[in-house]
Protein backbone atom coordinates (compact mmCIF):
# COMPACT_ATOMS: atom_id res chain seq x y z
CA UNK A 1 0.00 0.00 0.00
CA UNK A 2 2.78 2.40 0.94
CA UNK A 3 4.48 1.59 -2.37
CA UNK A 4 1.25 2.34 -4.22
CA UNK A 5 0.83 5.62 -2.38
CA UNK A 6 4.44 6.56 -3.10
CA UNK A 7 3.98 5.78 -6.79
CA UNK A 8 0.82 7.89 -6.91
CA UNK A 9 2.68 10.70 -5.20
CA UNK A 10 5.47 10.55 -7.73
CA UNK A 11 3.11 10.58 -10.67
CA UNK A 12 0.12 12.76 -9.92
CA UNK A 13 -0.67 13.75 -6.37
CA UNK A 14 0.40 17.04 -4.78
CA UNK A 15 3.23 16.79 -2.29
CA UNK A 16 0.85 18.13 0.35
CA UNK A 17 -1.25 15.00 0.04
CA UNK A 18 1.82 12.80 -0.03
CA UNK A 19 3.15 14.21 3.24
CA UNK A 20 -0.03 13.28 5.09
CA UNK A 21 -0.16 9.87 3.41
CA UNK A 22 3.27 8.96 4.70
CA UNK A 23 2.85 9.98 8.38
CA UNK A 24 4.65 9.69 10.74
CA UNK A 25 7.38 11.96 9.37
CA UNK A 26 10.40 10.01 8.11
CA UNK A 27 13.82 10.54 9.63
CA UNK A 28 15.40 13.70 8.19
CA UNK A 29 17.81 12.89 5.39
CA UNK A 30 21.34 14.18 4.95
CA UNK A 31 21.59 17.40 2.92
CA UNK A 32 21.38 16.67 -0.81
CA UNK A 33 24.28 17.00 -3.21
CA UNK A 34 24.51 20.56 -4.60
CA UNK A 35 23.80 21.32 -8.25
CA UNK A 36 26.74 22.55 -10.40
CA UNK A 37 25.71 26.07 -9.33
CA UNK A 38 26.00 25.01 -5.68
CA UNK A 39 22.27 25.06 -4.92
CA UNK A 40 20.27 22.39 -3.09
CA UNK A 41 16.53 21.61 -3.05
CA UNK A 42 14.27 22.29 -0.13
CA UNK A 43 12.73 19.03 1.12
CA UNK A 44 9.49 18.05 -0.58
CA UNK A 45 9.01 14.69 1.16
CA UNK A 46 7.56 15.78 4.51
CA UNK A 47 10.80 14.97 6.36
CA UNK A 48 10.79 18.52 7.78
CA UNK A 49 7.85 20.71 8.91
CA UNK A 50 7.99 22.40 5.54
CA UNK A 51 5.98 21.83 2.37
CA UNK A 52 5.43 23.37 -1.03
CA UNK A 53 2.14 25.18 -1.57
CA UNK A 54 1.76 22.99 -4.65
CA UNK A 55 3.73 20.03 -6.03
CA UNK A 56 4.56 22.22 -9.03
CA UNK A 57 7.33 23.97 -7.09
CA UNK A 58 9.22 20.72 -6.57
CA UNK A 59 8.35 19.06 -9.88
CA UNK A 60 9.48 22.22 -11.68
CA UNK A 61 12.75 22.43 -9.70
CA UNK A 62 11.72 25.84 -8.38
CA UNK A 63 12.73 24.92 -4.81
CA UNK A 64 16.53 25.40 -4.96
CA UNK A 65 18.45 27.55 -2.49
CA UNK A 66 21.98 27.83 -1.15
CA UNK A 67 22.93 25.20 1.47
CA UNK A 68 23.09 27.97 4.10
CA UNK A 69 19.63 29.25 3.17
CA UNK A 70 18.29 25.68 3.25
CA UNK A 71 19.54 25.20 6.80
CA UNK A 72 18.11 28.57 7.86
CA UNK A 73 14.69 27.75 6.36
CA UNK A 74 14.67 24.34 8.07
CA UNK A 75 15.69 25.90 11.42
CA UNK A 76 12.85 28.41 11.03
CA UNK A 77 10.31 25.73 10.14
CA UNK A 78 11.37 23.61 13.12
CA UNK A 79 11.05 26.63 15.45
CA UNK A 80 7.52 27.34 14.16
CA UNK A 81 6.60 23.67 14.48
CA UNK A 82 7.93 23.58 18.06
CA UNK A 83 5.82 26.62 19.02
CA UNK A 84 2.78 25.41 17.08
CA UNK A 85 3.03 21.60 16.79
CA UNK A 86 0.17 21.36 14.29
CA UNK A 87 1.88 23.78 11.92
CA UNK A 88 3.94 23.24 8.79
CA UNK A 89 5.58 26.16 6.97
CA UNK A 90 4.45 26.54 3.35
CA UNK A 91 6.95 27.63 0.71
CA UNK A 92 6.52 28.79 -2.86
CA UNK A 93 9.12 29.96 -5.37
CA UNK A 94 12.85 29.89 -4.60
CA UNK A 95 15.25 29.41 -7.59
CA UNK A 96 16.16 26.86 -10.26
CA UNK A 97 19.18 24.57 -9.67
CA UNK A 98 21.06 26.51 -12.38
CA UNK A 99 21.04 29.67 -10.27
CA UNK A 100 20.14 31.62 -13.42
CA UNK A 101 18.45 35.01 -13.44
CA UNK A 102 15.92 36.13 -14.43
CA UNK A 103 13.58 33.69 -12.73
CA UNK A 104 10.13 34.69 -14.06
CA UNK A 105 7.87 36.10 -12.85
CA UNK A 106 10.07 37.35 -10.02
CA UNK A 107 12.21 40.45 -10.15
CA UNK A 108 14.82 39.26 -7.69
CA UNK A 109 14.79 35.45 -7.37
CA UNK A 110 17.27 33.19 -9.15
CA UNK A 111 20.59 32.84 -7.33
CA UNK A 112 19.31 30.69 -4.48
CA UNK A 113 19.26 33.46 -1.89
CA UNK A 114 15.48 34.03 -1.92
CA UNK A 115 12.37 32.18 -0.83
CA UNK A 116 8.69 33.09 -0.63
CA UNK A 117 6.88 31.76 2.45
CA UNK A 118 3.11 31.85 2.86
CA UNK A 119 1.57 33.63 5.82
CA UNK A 120 -0.73 31.65 8.10
CA UNK A 121 -4.52 31.75 8.18
CA UNK A 122 -7.40 30.82 10.43
CA UNK A 123 -11.13 30.41 10.01
CA UNK A 124 -13.41 33.25 11.11
CA UNK A 125 -14.14 31.23 14.26
CA UNK A 126 -10.44 30.97 15.09
CA UNK A 127 -9.52 27.46 13.84
CA UNK A 128 -5.98 27.27 12.51
CA UNK A 129 -5.88 26.43 8.82
CA UNK A 130 -3.04 24.24 7.51
CA UNK A 131 -2.23 26.26 4.37
CA UNK A 132 -3.37 29.28 2.33
CA UNK A 133 -7.11 28.66 2.09
CA UNK A 134 -8.15 30.34 -1.14
CA UNK A 135 -5.10 29.95 -3.33
CA UNK A 136 -3.89 27.06 -5.45
CA UNK A 137 -0.27 28.23 -5.69
CA UNK A 138 0.06 29.82 -2.23
CA UNK A 139 -0.02 33.42 -3.45
CA UNK A 140 -2.66 36.16 -3.30
CA UNK A 141 -4.63 35.31 -0.17
CA UNK A 142 -4.17 38.95 0.76
CA UNK A 143 -4.81 40.41 4.19
CA UNK A 144 -6.59 43.71 3.46
CA UNK A 145 -4.90 46.92 4.56
CA UNK A 146 -6.94 48.67 7.29
CA UNK A 147 -8.81 51.73 6.00
CA UNK A 148 -6.91 53.95 8.42
CA UNK A 149 -3.56 52.86 6.96
CA UNK A 150 -2.25 54.98 4.09
CA UNK A 151 -1.86 53.37 0.66
CA UNK A 152 1.92 53.11 0.22
CA UNK A 153 1.63 53.04 -3.58
CA UNK A 154 -1.33 55.07 -4.84
CA UNK A 155 -2.06 54.36 -8.48
CA UNK A 156 0.34 51.43 -8.92
CA UNK A 157 -1.59 48.54 -10.49
CA UNK A 158 0.68 45.75 -9.33
CA UNK A 159 0.34 46.88 -5.79
CA UNK A 160 -3.42 47.20 -6.17
CA UNK A 161 -4.24 43.55 -6.83
CA UNK A 162 -7.71 43.20 -5.33
CA UNK A 163 -8.43 42.20 -1.78
CA UNK A 164 -10.21 38.85 -1.34
CA UNK A 165 -14.02 39.05 -1.12
CA UNK A 166 -15.50 40.22 2.16
CA UNK A 167 -17.59 37.02 2.20
CA UNK A 168 -14.47 34.84 2.64
CA UNK A 169 -14.52 32.39 5.54
CA UNK A 170 -10.89 32.94 6.60
CA UNK A 171 -8.57 35.65 7.86
CA UNK A 172 -4.90 36.11 8.70
CA UNK A 173 -3.64 34.07 11.66
CA UNK A 174 -1.82 36.93 13.28
CA UNK A 175 -0.09 34.93 16.02
CA UNK A 176 1.54 32.36 13.78
CA UNK A 177 2.33 34.87 11.04
CA UNK A 178 4.03 37.22 13.49
CA UNK A 179 5.96 34.33 15.02
CA UNK A 180 7.19 33.24 11.59
CA UNK A 181 8.25 36.79 10.71
CA UNK A 182 10.06 37.35 14.01
CA UNK A 183 11.80 33.96 13.78
CA UNK A 184 13.09 34.83 10.31
CA UNK A 185 14.30 38.24 11.47
CA UNK A 186 16.23 36.64 14.33
CA UNK A 187 17.87 34.13 11.95
CA UNK A 188 21.49 35.13 11.27
CA UNK A 189 21.43 33.98 7.64
CA UNK A 190 18.47 36.23 6.83
CA UNK A 191 19.40 39.58 5.30
CA UNK A 192 15.88 41.03 5.08
CA UNK A 193 12.19 40.12 5.01
CA UNK A 194 9.90 41.97 2.60
CA UNK A 195 6.47 42.69 4.05
CA UNK A 196 3.66 45.22 3.65
CA UNK A 197 3.93 48.21 6.00
CA UNK A 198 0.51 47.56 7.59
CA UNK A 199 1.61 44.07 8.65
CA UNK A 200 5.00 45.31 9.79
CA UNK A 201 3.17 47.69 12.15
CA UNK A 202 0.63 45.04 13.21
CA UNK A 203 3.43 42.63 14.12
CA UNK A 204 5.20 45.30 16.19
CA UNK A 205 8.17 45.38 13.83
CA UNK A 206 7.86 48.91 12.48
CA UNK A 207 11.33 50.31 11.99
CA UNK A 208 13.10 46.95 12.34
CA UNK A 209 16.17 47.03 10.12
CA UNK A 210 15.41 43.62 8.55
CA UNK A 211 11.67 44.17 7.93
CA UNK A 212 11.40 46.11 4.69
CA UNK A 213 8.77 47.32 2.25
CA UNK A 214 9.25 45.76 -1.19
CA UNK A 215 8.52 48.99 -3.04
CA UNK A 216 5.81 49.86 -5.54
CA UNK A 217 7.11 47.89 -8.53
CA UNK A 218 6.78 44.49 -6.84
CA UNK A 219 3.69 42.46 -5.96
CA UNK A 220 1.82 42.84 -2.67
CA UNK A 221 3.43 41.22 0.34
CA UNK A 222 0.47 40.82 2.68
CA UNK A 223 -0.08 37.24 1.52
CA UNK A 224 3.50 36.02 1.77
CA UNK A 225 6.94 36.98 3.03
CA UNK A 226 9.82 37.31 0.61
CA UNK A 227 13.03 36.37 2.43
CA UNK A 228 16.52 37.35 1.24
CA UNK A 229 19.51 35.42 2.57
CA UNK A 230 23.13 36.46 2.90
ZN1 LIG B 1 9.88 36.57 -3.56
PDB file of C-alpha atoms and ligand atoms in Angstrom:
ATOM      1  CA  UNK A   1       0.000   0.000   0.000  1.00  0.00           C
ATOM      2  CA  UNK A   2       2.783   2.398   0.941  1.00  0.00           C
ATOM      3  CA  UNK A   3       4.479   1.593  -2.367  1.00  0.00           C
ATOM      4  CA  UNK A   4       1.245   2.336  -4.222  1.00  0.00           C
ATOM      5  CA  UNK A   5       0.835   5.622  -2.378  1.00  0.00           C
ATOM      6  CA  UNK A   6       4.444   6.556  -3.096  1.00  0.00           C
ATOM      7  CA  UNK A   7       3.984   5.779  -6.787  1.00  0.00           C
ATOM      8  CA  UNK A   8       0.817   7.888  -6.907  1.00  0.00           C
ATOM      9  CA  UNK A   9       2.678  10.705  -5.198  1.00  0.00           C
ATOM     10  CA  UNK A  10       5.471  10.555  -7.726  1.00  0.00           C
ATOM     11  CA  UNK A  11       3.105  10.582 -10.667  1.00  0.00           C
ATOM     12  CA  UNK A  12       0.121  12.755  -9.915  1.00  0.00           C
ATOM     13  CA  UNK A  13      -0.665  13.753  -6.366  1.00  0.00           C
ATOM     14  CA  UNK A  14       0.404  17.044  -4.783  1.00  0.00           C
ATOM     15  CA  UNK A  15       3.226  16.794  -2.291  1.00  0.00           C
ATOM     16  CA  UNK A  16       0.854  18.128   0.347  1.00  0.00           C
ATOM     17  CA  UNK A  17      -1.248  15.002   0.037  1.00  0.00           C
ATOM     18  CA  UNK A  18       1.817  12.796  -0.031  1.00  0.00           C
ATOM     19  CA  UNK A  19       3.149  14.207   3.241  1.00  0.00           C
ATOM     20  CA  UNK A  20      -0.026  13.280   5.094  1.00  0.00           C
ATOM     21  CA  UNK A  21      -0.164   9.873   3.414  1.00  0.00           C
ATOM     22  CA  UNK A  22       3.272   8.956   4.701  1.00  0.00           C
ATOM     23  CA  UNK A  23       2.846   9.982   8.377  1.00  0.00           C
ATOM     24  CA  UNK A  24       4.646   9.692  10.736  1.00  0.00           C
ATOM     25  CA  UNK A  25       7.384  11.955   9.373  1.00  0.00           C
ATOM     26  CA  UNK A  26      10.405  10.006   8.112  1.00  0.00           C
ATOM     27  CA  UNK A  27      13.817  10.538   9.629  1.00  0.00           C
ATOM     28  CA  UNK A  28      15.404  13.697   8.190  1.00  0.00           C
ATOM     29  CA  UNK A  29      17.815  12.888   5.391  1.00  0.00           C
ATOM     30  CA  UNK A  30      21.340  14.184   4.947  1.00  0.00           C
ATOM     31  CA  UNK A  31      21.586  17.396   2.922  1.00  0.00           C
ATOM     32  CA  UNK A  32      21.380  16.666  -0.809  1.00  0.00           C
ATOM     33  CA  UNK A  33      24.285  17.001  -3.213  1.00  0.00           C
ATOM     34  CA  UNK A  34      24.515  20.559  -4.602  1.00  0.00           C
ATOM     35  CA  UNK A  35      23.804  21.323  -8.252  1.00  0.00           C
ATOM     36  CA  UNK A  36      26.736  22.551 -10.401  1.00  0.00           C
ATOM     37  CA  UNK A  37      25.712  26.067  -9.333  1.00  0.00           C
ATOM     38  CA  UNK A  38      25.996  25.007  -5.677  1.00  0.00           C
ATOM     39  CA  UNK A  39      22.268  25.056  -4.915  1.00  0.00           C
ATOM     40  CA  UNK A  40      20.267  22.392  -3.086  1.00  0.00           C
ATOM     41  CA  UNK A  41      16.531  21.608  -3.052  1.00  0.00           C
ATOM     42  CA  UNK A  42      14.266  22.291  -0.131  1.00  0.00           C
ATOM     43  CA  UNK A  43      12.729  19.033   1.116  1.00  0.00           C
ATOM     44  CA  UNK A  44       9.492  18.052  -0.576  1.00  0.00           C
ATOM     45  CA  UNK A  45       9.013  14.695   1.162  1.00  0.00           C
ATOM     46  CA  UNK A  46       7.564  15.781   4.515  1.00  0.00           C
ATOM     47  CA  UNK A  47      10.800  14.972   6.355  1.00  0.00           C
ATOM     48  CA  UNK A  48      10.787  18.516   7.778  1.00  0.00           C
ATOM     49  CA  UNK A  49       7.854  20.711   8.905  1.00  0.00           C
ATOM     50  CA  UNK A  50       7.992  22.399   5.535  1.00  0.00           C
ATOM     51  CA  UNK A  51       5.979  21.833   2.374  1.00  0.00           C
ATOM     52  CA  UNK A  52       5.429  23.371  -1.032  1.00  0.00           C
ATOM     53  CA  UNK A  53       2.138  25.177  -1.568  1.00  0.00           C
ATOM     54  CA  UNK A  54       1.759  22.991  -4.653  1.00  0.00           C
ATOM     55  CA  UNK A  55       3.730  20.027  -6.035  1.00  0.00           C
ATOM     56  CA  UNK A  56       4.565  22.219  -9.029  1.00  0.00           C
ATOM     57  CA  UNK A  57       7.328  23.971  -7.094  1.00  0.00           C
ATOM     58  CA  UNK A  58       9.223  20.719  -6.573  1.00  0.00           C
ATOM     59  CA  UNK A  59       8.351  19.060  -9.878  1.00  0.00           C
ATOM     60  CA  UNK A  60       9.479  22.220 -11.679  1.00  0.00           C
ATOM     61  CA  UNK A  61      12.754  22.435  -9.703  1.00  0.00           C
ATOM     62  CA  UNK A  62      11.718  25.843  -8.382  1.00  0.00           C
ATOM     63  CA  UNK A  63      12.734  24.920  -4.814  1.00  0.00           C
ATOM     64  CA  UNK A  64      16.534  25.402  -4.961  1.00  0.00           C
ATOM     65  CA  UNK A  65      18.445  27.552  -2.493  1.00  0.00           C
ATOM     66  CA  UNK A  66      21.984  27.831  -1.151  1.00  0.00           C
ATOM     67  CA  UNK A  67      22.935  25.200   1.473  1.00  0.00           C
ATOM     68  CA  UNK A  68      23.090  27.973   4.099  1.00  0.00           C
ATOM     69  CA  UNK A  69      19.629  29.247   3.172  1.00  0.00           C
ATOM     70  CA  UNK A  70      18.291  25.679   3.253  1.00  0.00           C
ATOM     71  CA  UNK A  71      19.538  25.199   6.797  1.00  0.00           C
ATOM     72  CA  UNK A  72      18.105  28.568   7.864  1.00  0.00           C
ATOM     73  CA  UNK A  73      14.692  27.747   6.362  1.00  0.00           C
ATOM     74  CA  UNK A  74      14.666  24.339   8.070  1.00  0.00           C
ATOM     75  CA  UNK A  75      15.691  25.905  11.416  1.00  0.00           C
ATOM     76  CA  UNK A  76      12.849  28.413  11.027  1.00  0.00           C
ATOM     77  CA  UNK A  77      10.305  25.726  10.135  1.00  0.00           C
ATOM     78  CA  UNK A  78      11.369  23.614  13.118  1.00  0.00           C
ATOM     79  CA  UNK A  79      11.045  26.630  15.453  1.00  0.00           C
ATOM     80  CA  UNK A  80       7.523  27.344  14.165  1.00  0.00           C
ATOM     81  CA  UNK A  81       6.603  23.667  14.481  1.00  0.00           C
ATOM     82  CA  UNK A  82       7.930  23.580  18.057  1.00  0.00           C
ATOM     83  CA  UNK A  83       5.821  26.617  19.025  1.00  0.00           C
ATOM     84  CA  UNK A  84       2.778  25.410  17.081  1.00  0.00           C
ATOM     85  CA  UNK A  85       3.029  21.596  16.789  1.00  0.00           C
ATOM     86  CA  UNK A  86       0.169  21.359  14.287  1.00  0.00           C
ATOM     87  CA  UNK A  87       1.882  23.775  11.922  1.00  0.00           C
ATOM     88  CA  UNK A  88       3.942  23.237   8.786  1.00  0.00           C
ATOM     89  CA  UNK A  89       5.585  26.160   6.967  1.00  0.00           C
ATOM     90  CA  UNK A  90       4.455  26.544   3.351  1.00  0.00           C
ATOM     91  CA  UNK A  91       6.947  27.626   0.708  1.00  0.00           C
ATOM     92  CA  UNK A  92       6.516  28.790  -2.862  1.00  0.00           C
ATOM     93  CA  UNK A  93       9.120  29.964  -5.370  1.00  0.00           C
ATOM     94  CA  UNK A  94      12.845  29.895  -4.600  1.00  0.00           C
ATOM     95  CA  UNK A  95      15.248  29.412  -7.586  1.00  0.00           C
ATOM     96  CA  UNK A  96      16.161  26.863 -10.257  1.00  0.00           C
ATOM     97  CA  UNK A  97      19.176  24.570  -9.670  1.00  0.00           C
ATOM     98  CA  UNK A  98      21.057  26.506 -12.375  1.00  0.00           C
ATOM     99  CA  UNK A  99      21.037  29.674 -10.268  1.00  0.00           C
ATOM    100  CA  UNK A 100      20.144  31.622 -13.421  1.00  0.00           C
ATOM    101  CA  UNK A 101      18.454  35.006 -13.438  1.00  0.00           C
ATOM    102  CA  UNK A 102      15.918  36.131 -14.433  1.00  0.00           C
ATOM    103  CA  UNK A 103      13.576  33.689 -12.726  1.00  0.00           C
ATOM    104  CA  UNK A 104      10.135  34.692 -14.062  1.00  0.00           C
ATOM    105  CA  UNK A 105       7.868  36.105 -12.850  1.00  0.00           C
ATOM    106  CA  UNK A 106      10.066  37.347 -10.022  1.00  0.00           C
ATOM    107  CA  UNK A 107      12.214  40.452 -10.149  1.00  0.00           C
ATOM    108  CA  UNK A 108      14.825  39.261  -7.688  1.00  0.00           C
ATOM    109  CA  UNK A 109      14.793  35.449  -7.368  1.00  0.00           C
ATOM    110  CA  UNK A 110      17.272  33.190  -9.146  1.00  0.00           C
ATOM    111  CA  UNK A 111      20.592  32.844  -7.330  1.00  0.00           C
ATOM    112  CA  UNK A 112      19.306  30.687  -4.476  1.00  0.00           C
ATOM    113  CA  UNK A 113      19.259  33.458  -1.888  1.00  0.00           C
ATOM    114  CA  UNK A 114      15.485  34.029  -1.916  1.00  0.00           C
ATOM    115  CA  UNK A 115      12.372  32.183  -0.829  1.00  0.00           C
ATOM    116  CA  UNK A 116       8.689  33.088  -0.631  1.00  0.00           C
ATOM    117  CA  UNK A 117       6.885  31.761   2.447  1.00  0.00           C
ATOM    118  CA  UNK A 118       3.106  31.852   2.860  1.00  0.00           C
ATOM    119  CA  UNK A 119       1.572  33.633   5.822  1.00  0.00           C
ATOM    120  CA  UNK A 120      -0.733  31.650   8.102  1.00  0.00           C
ATOM    121  CA  UNK A 121      -4.520  31.748   8.175  1.00  0.00           C
ATOM    122  CA  UNK A 122      -7.399  30.820  10.430  1.00  0.00           C
ATOM    123  CA  UNK A 123     -11.131  30.411  10.006  1.00  0.00           C
ATOM    124  CA  UNK A 124     -13.413  33.248  11.111  1.00  0.00           C
ATOM    125  CA  UNK A 125     -14.144  31.227  14.259  1.00  0.00           C
ATOM    126  CA  UNK A 126     -10.442  30.967  15.086  1.00  0.00           C
ATOM    127  CA  UNK A 127      -9.519  27.464  13.842  1.00  0.00           C
ATOM    128  CA  UNK A 128      -5.978  27.266  12.507  1.00  0.00           C
ATOM    129  CA  UNK A 129      -5.877  26.427   8.818  1.00  0.00           C
ATOM    130  CA  UNK A 130      -3.039  24.242   7.507  1.00  0.00           C
ATOM    131  CA  UNK A 131      -2.227  26.260   4.367  1.00  0.00           C
ATOM    132  CA  UNK A 132      -3.371  29.280   2.329  1.00  0.00           C
ATOM    133  CA  UNK A 133      -7.108  28.656   2.087  1.00  0.00           C
ATOM    134  CA  UNK A 134      -8.154  30.341  -1.137  1.00  0.00           C
ATOM    135  CA  UNK A 135      -5.100  29.951  -3.329  1.00  0.00           C
ATOM    136  CA  UNK A 136      -3.886  27.064  -5.455  1.00  0.00           C
ATOM    137  CA  UNK A 137      -0.272  28.229  -5.691  1.00  0.00           C
ATOM    138  CA  UNK A 138       0.065  29.818  -2.233  1.00  0.00           C
ATOM    139  CA  UNK A 139      -0.016  33.418  -3.447  1.00  0.00           C
ATOM    140  CA  UNK A 140      -2.661  36.161  -3.302  1.00  0.00           C
ATOM    141  CA  UNK A 141      -4.628  35.306  -0.170  1.00  0.00           C
ATOM    142  CA  UNK A 142      -4.173  38.954   0.764  1.00  0.00           C
ATOM    143  CA  UNK A 143      -4.811  40.414   4.186  1.00  0.00           C
ATOM    144  CA  UNK A 144      -6.585  43.712   3.457  1.00  0.00           C
ATOM    145  CA  UNK A 145      -4.898  46.920   4.562  1.00  0.00           C
ATOM    146  CA  UNK A 146      -6.936  48.671   7.285  1.00  0.00           C
ATOM    147  CA  UNK A 147      -8.808  51.729   6.002  1.00  0.00           C
ATOM    148  CA  UNK A 148      -6.906  53.946   8.425  1.00  0.00           C
ATOM    149  CA  UNK A 149      -3.556  52.856   6.964  1.00  0.00           C
ATOM    150  CA  UNK A 150      -2.252  54.982   4.093  1.00  0.00           C
ATOM    151  CA  UNK A 151      -1.858  53.369   0.661  1.00  0.00           C
ATOM    152  CA  UNK A 152       1.925  53.109   0.224  1.00  0.00           C
ATOM    153  CA  UNK A 153       1.635  53.043  -3.578  1.00  0.00           C
ATOM    154  CA  UNK A 154      -1.325  55.070  -4.841  1.00  0.00           C
ATOM    155  CA  UNK A 155      -2.063  54.359  -8.483  1.00  0.00           C
ATOM    156  CA  UNK A 156       0.341  51.425  -8.915  1.00  0.00           C
ATOM    157  CA  UNK A 157      -1.588  48.545 -10.495  1.00  0.00           C
ATOM    158  CA  UNK A 158       0.678  45.746  -9.328  1.00  0.00           C
ATOM    159  CA  UNK A 159       0.335  46.882  -5.790  1.00  0.00           C
ATOM    160  CA  UNK A 160      -3.421  47.202  -6.173  1.00  0.00           C
ATOM    161  CA  UNK A 161      -4.240  43.553  -6.832  1.00  0.00           C
ATOM    162  CA  UNK A 162      -7.712  43.202  -5.331  1.00  0.00           C
ATOM    163  CA  UNK A 163      -8.430  42.198  -1.780  1.00  0.00           C
ATOM    164  CA  UNK A 164     -10.213  38.849  -1.343  1.00  0.00           C
ATOM    165  CA  UNK A 165     -14.021  39.048  -1.116  1.00  0.00           C
ATOM    166  CA  UNK A 166     -15.504  40.223   2.158  1.00  0.00           C
ATOM    167  CA  UNK A 167     -17.587  37.023   2.197  1.00  0.00           C
ATOM    168  CA  UNK A 168     -14.473  34.842   2.636  1.00  0.00           C
ATOM    169  CA  UNK A 169     -14.516  32.391   5.536  1.00  0.00           C
ATOM    170  CA  UNK A 170     -10.893  32.940   6.603  1.00  0.00           C
ATOM    171  CA  UNK A 171      -8.570  35.648   7.859  1.00  0.00           C
ATOM    172  CA  UNK A 172      -4.895  36.106   8.697  1.00  0.00           C
ATOM    173  CA  UNK A 173      -3.642  34.071  11.655  1.00  0.00           C
ATOM    174  CA  UNK A 174      -1.822  36.931  13.277  1.00  0.00           C
ATOM    175  CA  UNK A 175      -0.090  34.930  16.017  1.00  0.00           C
ATOM    176  CA  UNK A 176       1.542  32.365  13.785  1.00  0.00           C
ATOM    177  CA  UNK A 177       2.332  34.871  11.038  1.00  0.00           C
ATOM    178  CA  UNK A 178       4.029  37.222  13.493  1.00  0.00           C
ATOM    179  CA  UNK A 179       5.957  34.333  15.020  1.00  0.00           C
ATOM    180  CA  UNK A 180       7.192  33.241  11.590  1.00  0.00           C
ATOM    181  CA  UNK A 181       8.248  36.786  10.710  1.00  0.00           C
ATOM    182  CA  UNK A 182      10.060  37.346  14.006  1.00  0.00           C
ATOM    183  CA  UNK A 183      11.804  33.963  13.777  1.00  0.00           C
ATOM    184  CA  UNK A 184      13.090  34.830  10.311  1.00  0.00           C
ATOM    185  CA  UNK A 185      14.301  38.240  11.465  1.00  0.00           C
ATOM    186  CA  UNK A 186      16.234  36.636  14.327  1.00  0.00           C
ATOM    187  CA  UNK A 187      17.873  34.132  11.950  1.00  0.00           C
ATOM    188  CA  UNK A 188      21.488  35.129  11.268  1.00  0.00           C
ATOM    189  CA  UNK A 189      21.435  33.980   7.643  1.00  0.00           C
ATOM    190  CA  UNK A 190      18.470  36.232   6.827  1.00  0.00           C
ATOM    191  CA  UNK A 191      19.395  39.582   5.296  1.00  0.00           C
ATOM    192  CA  UNK A 192      15.879  41.029   5.080  1.00  0.00           C
ATOM    193  CA  UNK A 193      12.189  40.122   5.015  1.00  0.00           C
ATOM    194  CA  UNK A 194       9.903  41.969   2.600  1.00  0.00           C
ATOM    195  CA  UNK A 195       6.470  42.689   4.046  1.00  0.00           C
ATOM    196  CA  UNK A 196       3.661  45.220   3.648  1.00  0.00           C
ATOM    197  CA  UNK A 197       3.929  48.215   6.000  1.00  0.00           C
ATOM    198  CA  UNK A 198       0.513  47.564   7.590  1.00  0.00           C
ATOM    199  CA  UNK A 199       1.609  44.065   8.645  1.00  0.00           C
ATOM    200  CA  UNK A 200       5.002  45.307   9.790  1.00  0.00           C
ATOM    201  CA  UNK A 201       3.166  47.689  12.145  1.00  0.00           C
ATOM    202  CA  UNK A 202       0.630  45.041  13.208  1.00  0.00           C
ATOM    203  CA  UNK A 203       3.429  42.629  14.120  1.00  0.00           C
ATOM    204  CA  UNK A 204       5.202  45.301  16.190  1.00  0.00           C
ATOM    205  CA  UNK A 205       8.171  45.376  13.827  1.00  0.00           C
ATOM    206  CA  UNK A 206       7.858  48.915  12.481  1.00  0.00           C
ATOM    207  CA  UNK A 207      11.335  50.312  11.986  1.00  0.00           C
ATOM    208  CA  UNK A 208      13.097  46.945  12.344  1.00  0.00           C
ATOM    209  CA  UNK A 209      16.173  47.027  10.117  1.00  0.00           C
ATOM    210  CA  UNK A 210      15.406  43.624   8.547  1.00  0.00           C
ATOM    211  CA  UNK A 211      11.673  44.172   7.931  1.00  0.00           C
ATOM    212  CA  UNK A 212      11.397  46.108   4.686  1.00  0.00           C
ATOM    213  CA  UNK A 213       8.767  47.320   2.252  1.00  0.00           C
ATOM    214  CA  UNK A 214       9.246  45.760  -1.188  1.00  0.00           C
ATOM    215  CA  UNK A 215       8.525  48.995  -3.036  1.00  0.00           C
ATOM    216  CA  UNK A 216       5.814  49.859  -5.538  1.00  0.00           C
ATOM    217  CA  UNK A 217       7.114  47.894  -8.535  1.00  0.00           C
ATOM    218  CA  UNK A 218       6.776  44.490  -6.843  1.00  0.00           C
ATOM    219  CA  UNK A 219       3.690  42.456  -5.959  1.00  0.00           C
ATOM    220  CA  UNK A 220       1.820  42.840  -2.672  1.00  0.00           C
ATOM    221  CA  UNK A 221       3.428  41.216   0.340  1.00  0.00           C
ATOM    222  CA  UNK A 222       0.472  40.825   2.680  1.00  0.00           C
ATOM    223  CA  UNK A 223      -0.084  37.235   1.520  1.00  0.00           C
ATOM    224  CA  UNK A 224       3.501  36.016   1.770  1.00  0.00           C
ATOM    225  CA  UNK A 225       6.940  36.977   3.032  1.00  0.00           C
ATOM    226  CA  UNK A 226       9.824  37.311   0.609  1.00  0.00           C
ATOM    227  CA  UNK A 227      13.028  36.369   2.426  1.00  0.00           C
ATOM    228  CA  UNK A 228      16.523  37.352   1.239  1.00  0.00           C
ATOM    229  CA  UNK A 229      19.510  35.417   2.573  1.00  0.00           C
ATOM    230  CA  UNK A 230      23.132  36.462   2.898  1.00  0.00           C
TER     231      UNK A 230
HETATM  232 ZN1  LIG B   1       9.883  36.571  -3.560  1.00  0.00          ZN
END
